Amino acid sequence: MFVFSNFLIAIARILEIGLTLYMYIVIARAILSWVNPDPYNPIVRFLHSVTDPVLNRIQRRIPASFGRMDFSPIIVILAIIFVQSFVVQSLFEMAAGLK
């Protein structure tokens, strides 16, 4: 059973690291939206290509009554924090219970 426990711990750590990296990418994208970066810059293109699928889905569902303020990065960051607090922590606790 310890093998499955270690497997769950490894999945939880990878998921936690991946979610943290994605959160930093969303933060970088939000900061770049405050300035007018070169759209042909490879870093800017990477940030847009990685975050556009998630942010566009949220932007379609948020009512336009908020004006020009884009709340989609905040919603994505809150969702990432929720997944880290609920799913990742549950995987860690499930693995600890199997040992």
mmCIF file of the C-alpha atoms, coordinates in Angstrom:
data_MODEL
# 
_entry.id   MODEL 
# 
loop_
_atom_site.group_PDB 
_atom_site.id 
_atom_site.type_symbol 
_atom_site.label_atom_id 
_atom_site.label_alt_id 
_atom_site.label_comp_id 
_atom_site.label_asym_id 
_atom_site.label_entity_id 
_atom_site.label_seq_id 
_atom_site.pdbx_PDB_ins_code 
_atom_site.Cartn_x 
_atom_site.Cartn_y 
_atom_site.Cartn_z 
_atom_site.occupancy 
_atom_site.B_iso_or_equiv 
_atom_site.pdbx_formal_charge 
_atom_site.auth_seq_id 
_atom_site.auth_comp_id 
_atom_site.auth_asym_id 
_atom_site.auth_atom_id 
_atom_site.pdbx_PDB_model_num 
ATOM 1  C CA . MET A 1 1  ? 0.000   0.000  0.000   1.00 0.00 ? 1  MET A CA 1 
ATOM 2  C CA . PHE A 1 2  ? 2.956   2.309  0.539   1.00 0.00 ? 2  PHE A CA 1 
ATOM 3  C CA . VAL A 1 3  ? 3.611   2.307  -3.214  1.00 0.00 ? 3  VAL A CA 1 
ATOM 4  C CA . PHE A 1 4  ? 0.150   3.726  -3.912  1.00 0.00 ? 4  PHE A CA 1 
ATOM 5  C CA . SER A 1 5  ? 0.646   6.222  -1.097  1.00 0.00 ? 5  SER A CA 1 
ATOM 6  C CA . ASN A 1 6  ? 3.916   7.423  -2.620  1.00 0.00 ? 6  ASN A CA 1 
ATOM 7  C CA . PHE A 1 7  ? 2.228   7.596  -6.019  1.00 0.00 ? 7  PHE A CA 1 
ATOM 8  C CA . LEU A 1 8  ? -0.508  9.848  -4.610  1.00 0.00 ? 8  LEU A CA 1 
ATOM 9  C CA . ILE A 1 9  ? 2.079   12.068 -2.957  1.00 0.00 ? 9  ILE A CA 1 
ATOM 10 C CA . ALA A 1 10 ? 3.981   12.395 -6.241  1.00 0.00 ? 10 ALA A CA 1 
ATOM 11 C CA . ILE A 1 11 ? 0.807   13.292 -8.149  1.00 0.00 ? 11 ILE A CA 1 
ATOM 12 C CA . ALA A 1 12 ? -0.159  15.834 -5.483  1.00 0.00 ? 12 ALA A CA 1 
ATOM 13 C CA . ARG A 1 13 ? 3.266   17.488 -5.631  1.00 0.00 ? 13 ARG A CA 1 
ATOM 14 C CA . ILE A 1 14 ? 3.301   17.632 -9.433  1.00 0.00 ? 14 ILE A CA 1 
ATOM 15 C CA . LEU A 1 15 ? -0.227  19.061 -9.455  1.00 0.00 ? 15 LEU A CA 1 
ATOM 16 C CA . GLU A 1 16 ? 0.725   21.624 -6.824  1.00 0.00 ? 16 GLU A CA 1 
ATOM 17 C CA . ILE A 1 17 ? 3.826   22.738 -8.740  1.00 0.00 ? 17 ILE A CA 1 
ATOM 18 C CA . GLY A 1 18 ? 1.923   22.898 -12.033 1.00 0.00 ? 18 GLY A CA 1 
ATOM 19 C CA . LEU A 1 19 ? -0.872  24.961 -10.515 1.00 0.00 ? 19 LEU A CA 1 
ATOM 20 C CA . THR A 1 20 ? 1.611   27.331 -8.873  1.00 0.00 ? 20 THR A CA 1 
ATOM 21 C CA . LEU A 1 21 ? 3.469   27.830 -12.158 1.00 0.00 ? 21 LEU A CA 1 
ATOM 22 C CA . TYR A 1 22 ? 0.213   28.487 -13.984 1.00 0.00 ? 22 TYR A CA 1 
ATOM 23 C CA . MET A 1 23 ? -0.792  31.001 -11.324 1.00 0.00 ? 23 MET A CA 1 
ATOM 24 C CA . TYR A 1 24 ? 2.466   32.887 -11.864 1.00 0.00 ? 24 TYR A CA 1 
ATOM 25 C CA . ILE A 1 25 ? 1.869   32.826 -15.621 1.00 0.00 ? 25 ILE A CA 1 
ATOM 26 C CA . VAL A 1 26 ? -1.614  34.305 -15.119 1.00 0.00 ? 26 VAL A CA 1 
ATOM 27 C CA . ILE A 1 27 ? -0.152  36.990 -12.836 1.00 0.00 ? 27 ILE A CA 1 
ATOM 28 C CA . ALA A 1 28 ? 2.490   37.839 -15.457 1.00 0.00 ? 28 ALA A CA 1 
ATOM 29 C CA . ARG A 1 29 ? -0.230  38.056 -18.106 1.00 0.00 ? 29 ARG A CA 1 
ATOM 30 C CA . ALA A 1 30 ? -2.279  40.392 -15.908 1.00 0.00 ? 30 ALA A CA 1 
ATOM 31 C CA . ILE A 1 31 ? 0.715   42.639 -15.276 1.00 0.00 ? 31 ILE A CA 1 
ATOM 32 C CA . LEU A 1 32 ? 1.496   42.731 -19.000 1.00 0.00 ? 32 LEU A CA 1 
ATOM 33 C CA . SER A 1 33 ? -2.065  43.860 -19.690 1.00 0.00 ? 33 SER A CA 1 
ATOM 34 C CA . TRP A 1 34 ? -1.331  47.095 -17.789 1.00 0.00 ? 34 TRP A CA 1 
ATOM 35 C CA . VAL A 1 35 ? 1.338   48.066 -20.309 1.00 0.00 ? 35 VAL A CA 1 
ATOM 36 C CA . ASN A 1 36 ? 1.313   47.792 -24.071 1.00 0.00 ? 36 ASN A CA 1 
ATOM 37 C CA . PRO A 1 37 ? 3.860   45.041 -24.825 1.00 0.00 ? 37 PRO A CA 1 
ATOM 38 C CA . ASP A 1 38 ? 5.055   44.099 -28.273 1.00 0.00 ? 38 ASP A CA 1 
ATOM 39 C CA . PRO A 1 39 ? 2.576   41.426 -29.468 1.00 0.00 ? 39 PRO A CA 1 
ATOM 40 C CA . TYR A 1 40 ? 5.295   39.747 -31.534 1.00 0.00 ? 40 TYR A CA 1 
ATOM 41 C CA . ASN A 1 41 ? 7.590   39.195 -28.555 1.00 0.00 ? 41 ASN A CA 1 
ATOM 42 C CA . PRO A 1 42 ? 7.953   35.419 -28.017 1.00 0.00 ? 42 PRO A CA 1 
ATOM 43 C CA . ILE A 1 43 ? 7.374   35.710 -24.267 1.00 0.00 ? 43 ILE A CA 1 
ATOM 44 C CA . VAL A 1 44 ? 4.195   37.721 -24.763 1.00 0.00 ? 44 VAL A CA 1 
ATOM 45 C CA . ARG A 1 45 ? 2.973   35.266 -27.392 1.00 0.00 ? 45 ARG A CA 1 
ATOM 46 C CA . PHE A 1 46 ? 3.687   32.355 -25.042 1.00 0.00 ? 46 PHE A CA 1 
ATOM 47 C CA . LEU A 1 47 ? 1.796   33.994 -22.169 1.00 0.00 ? 47 LEU A CA 1 
ATOM 48 C CA . HIS A 1 48 ? -1.185  34.701 -24.418 1.00 0.00 ? 48 HIS A CA 1 
ATOM 49 C CA . SER A 1 49 ? -1.236  31.222 -25.939 1.00 0.00 ? 49 SER A CA 1 
ATOM 50 C CA . VAL A 1 50 ? -1.098  29.532 -22.526 1.00 0.00 ? 50 VAL A CA 1 
ATOM 51 C CA . THR A 1 51 ? -3.651  31.703 -20.746 1.00 0.00 ? 51 THR A CA 1 
ATOM 52 C CA . ASP A 1 52 ? -6.113  32.630 -23.510 1.00 0.00 ? 52 ASP A CA 1 
ATOM 53 C CA . PRO A 1 53 ? -8.133  29.375 -23.469 1.00 0.00 ? 53 PRO A CA 1 
ATOM 54 C CA . VAL A 1 54 ? -8.902  29.674 -19.750 1.00 0.00 ? 54 VAL A CA 1 
ATOM 55 C CA . LEU A 1 55 ? -9.300  33.448 -19.556 1.00 0.00 ? 55 LEU A CA 1 
ATOM 56 C CA . ASN A 1 56 ? -11.528 33.633 -22.649 1.00 0.00 ? 56 ASN A CA 1 
ATOM 57 C CA . ARG A 1 57 ? -13.965 31.089 -21.191 1.00 0.00 ? 57 ARG A CA 1 
ATOM 58 C CA . ILE A 1 58 ? -14.305 33.138 -18.030 1.00 0.00 ? 58 ILE A CA 1 
ATOM 59 C CA . GLN A 1 59 ? -14.565 36.453 -19.910 1.00 0.00 ? 59 GLN A CA 1 
ATOM 60 C CA . ARG A 1 60 ? -17.525 35.089 -21.886 1.00 0.00 ? 60 ARG A CA 1 
ATOM 61 C CA . ARG A 1 61 ? -19.374 34.225 -18.678 1.00 0.00 ? 61 ARG A CA 1 
ATOM 62 C CA . ILE A 1 62 ? -18.708 37.429 -16.739 1.00 0.00 ? 62 ILE A CA 1 
ATOM 63 C CA . PRO A 1 63 ? -21.281 40.161 -17.337 1.00 0.00 ? 63 PRO A CA 1 
ATOM 64 C CA . ALA A 1 64 ? -19.971 43.268 -19.064 1.00 0.00 ? 64 ALA A CA 1 
ATOM 65 C CA . SER A 1 65 ? -21.444 45.543 -16.373 1.00 0.00 ? 65 SER A CA 1 
ATOM 66 C CA . PHE A 1 66 ? -18.074 45.772 -14.619 1.00 0.00 ? 66 PHE A CA 1 
ATOM 67 C CA . GLY A 1 67 ? -16.816 48.249 -17.174 1.00 0.00 ? 67 GLY A CA 1 
ATOM 68 C CA . ARG A 1 68 ? -13.296 47.911 -18.515 1.00 0.00 ? 68 ARG A CA 1 
ATOM 69 C CA . MET A 1 69 ? -11.946 45.999 -15.503 1.00 0.00 ? 69 MET A CA 1 
ATOM 70 C CA . ASP A 1 70 ? -11.024 42.406 -16.355 1.00 0.00 ? 70 ASP A CA 1 
ATOM 71 C CA . PHE A 1 71 ? -11.697 40.127 -13.401 1.00 0.00 ? 71 PHE A CA 1 
ATOM 72 C CA . SER A 1 72 ? -10.903 36.871 -15.197 1.00 0.00 ? 72 SER A CA 1 
ATOM 73 C CA . PRO A 1 73 ? -7.291  36.605 -13.884 1.00 0.00 ? 73 PRO A CA 1 
ATOM 74 C CA . ILE A 1 74 ? -8.552  37.095 -10.337 1.00 0.00 ? 74 ILE A CA 1 
ATOM 75 C CA . ILE A 1 75 ? -11.152 34.364 -10.819 1.00 0.00 ? 75 ILE A CA 1 
ATOM 76 C CA . VAL A 1 76 ? -8.539  31.993 -12.266 1.00 0.00 ? 76 VAL A CA 1 
ATOM 77 C CA . ILE A 1 77 ? -6.163  32.671 -9.367  1.00 0.00 ? 77 ILE A CA 1 
ATOM 78 C CA . LEU A 1 78 ? -8.951  32.053 -6.838  1.00 0.00 ? 78 LEU A CA 1 
ATOM 79 C CA . ALA A 1 79 ? -9.852  28.807 -8.620  1.00 0.00 ? 79 ALA A CA 1 
ATOM 80 C CA . ILE A 1 80 ? -6.226  27.692 -8.518  1.00 0.00 ? 80 ILE A CA 1 
ATOM 81 C CA . ILE A 1 81 ? -6.035  28.456 -4.790  1.00 0.00 ? 81 ILE A CA 1 
ATOM 82 C CA . PHE A 1 82 ? -9.242  26.484 -4.247  1.00 0.00 ? 82 PHE A CA 1 
ATOM 83 C CA . VAL A 1 83 ? -7.918  23.465 -6.171  1.00 0.00 ? 83 VAL A CA 1 
ATOM 84 C CA . GLN A 1 84 ? -4.644  23.621 -4.262  1.00 0.00 ? 84 GLN A CA 1 
ATOM 85 C CA . SER A 1 85 ? -6.449  23.846 -0.935  1.00 0.00 ? 85 SER A CA 1 
ATOM 86 C CA . PHE A 1 86 ? -9.049  21.178 -1.678  1.00 0.00 ? 86 PHE A CA 1 
ATOM 87 C CA . VAL A 1 87 ? -7.798  18.644 -4.224  1.00 0.00 ? 87 VAL A CA 1 
ATOM 88 C CA . VAL A 1 88 ? -4.065  18.712 -3.555  1.00 0.00 ? 88 VAL A CA 1 
ATOM 89 C CA . GLN A 1 89 ? -4.496  18.756 0.202   1.00 0.00 ? 89 GLN A CA 1 
ATOM 90 C CA . SER A 1 90 ? -7.014  15.901 -0.040  1.00 0.00 ? 90 SER A CA 1 
ATOM 91 C CA . LEU A 1 91 ? -4.508  13.853 -2.047  1.00 0.00 ? 91 LEU A CA 1 
ATOM 92 C CA . PHE A 1 92 ? -1.824  14.466 0.581   1.00 0.00 ? 92 PHE A CA 1 
ATOM 93 C CA . GLU A 1 93 ? -4.173  13.460 3.405   1.00 0.00 ? 93 GLU A CA 1 
ATOM 94 C CA . MET A 1 94 ? -5.393  10.386 1.520   1.00 0.00 ? 94 MET A CA 1 
ATOM 95 C CA . ALA A 1 95 ? -1.780  9.318  0.978   1.00 0.00 ? 95 ALA A CA 1 
ATOM 96 C CA . ALA A 1 96 ? -0.993  9.870  4.652   1.00 0.00 ? 96 ALA A CA 1 
ATOM 97 C CA . GLY A 1 97 ? -3.938  7.688  5.633   1.00 0.00 ? 97 GLY A CA 1 
ATOM 98 C CA . LEU A 1 98 ? -2.683  4.813  3.482   1.00 0.00 ? 98 LEU A CA 1 
ATOM 99 C CA . LYS A 1 99 ? 0.698   4.590  5.197   1.00 0.00 ? 99 LYS A CA 1 
# 
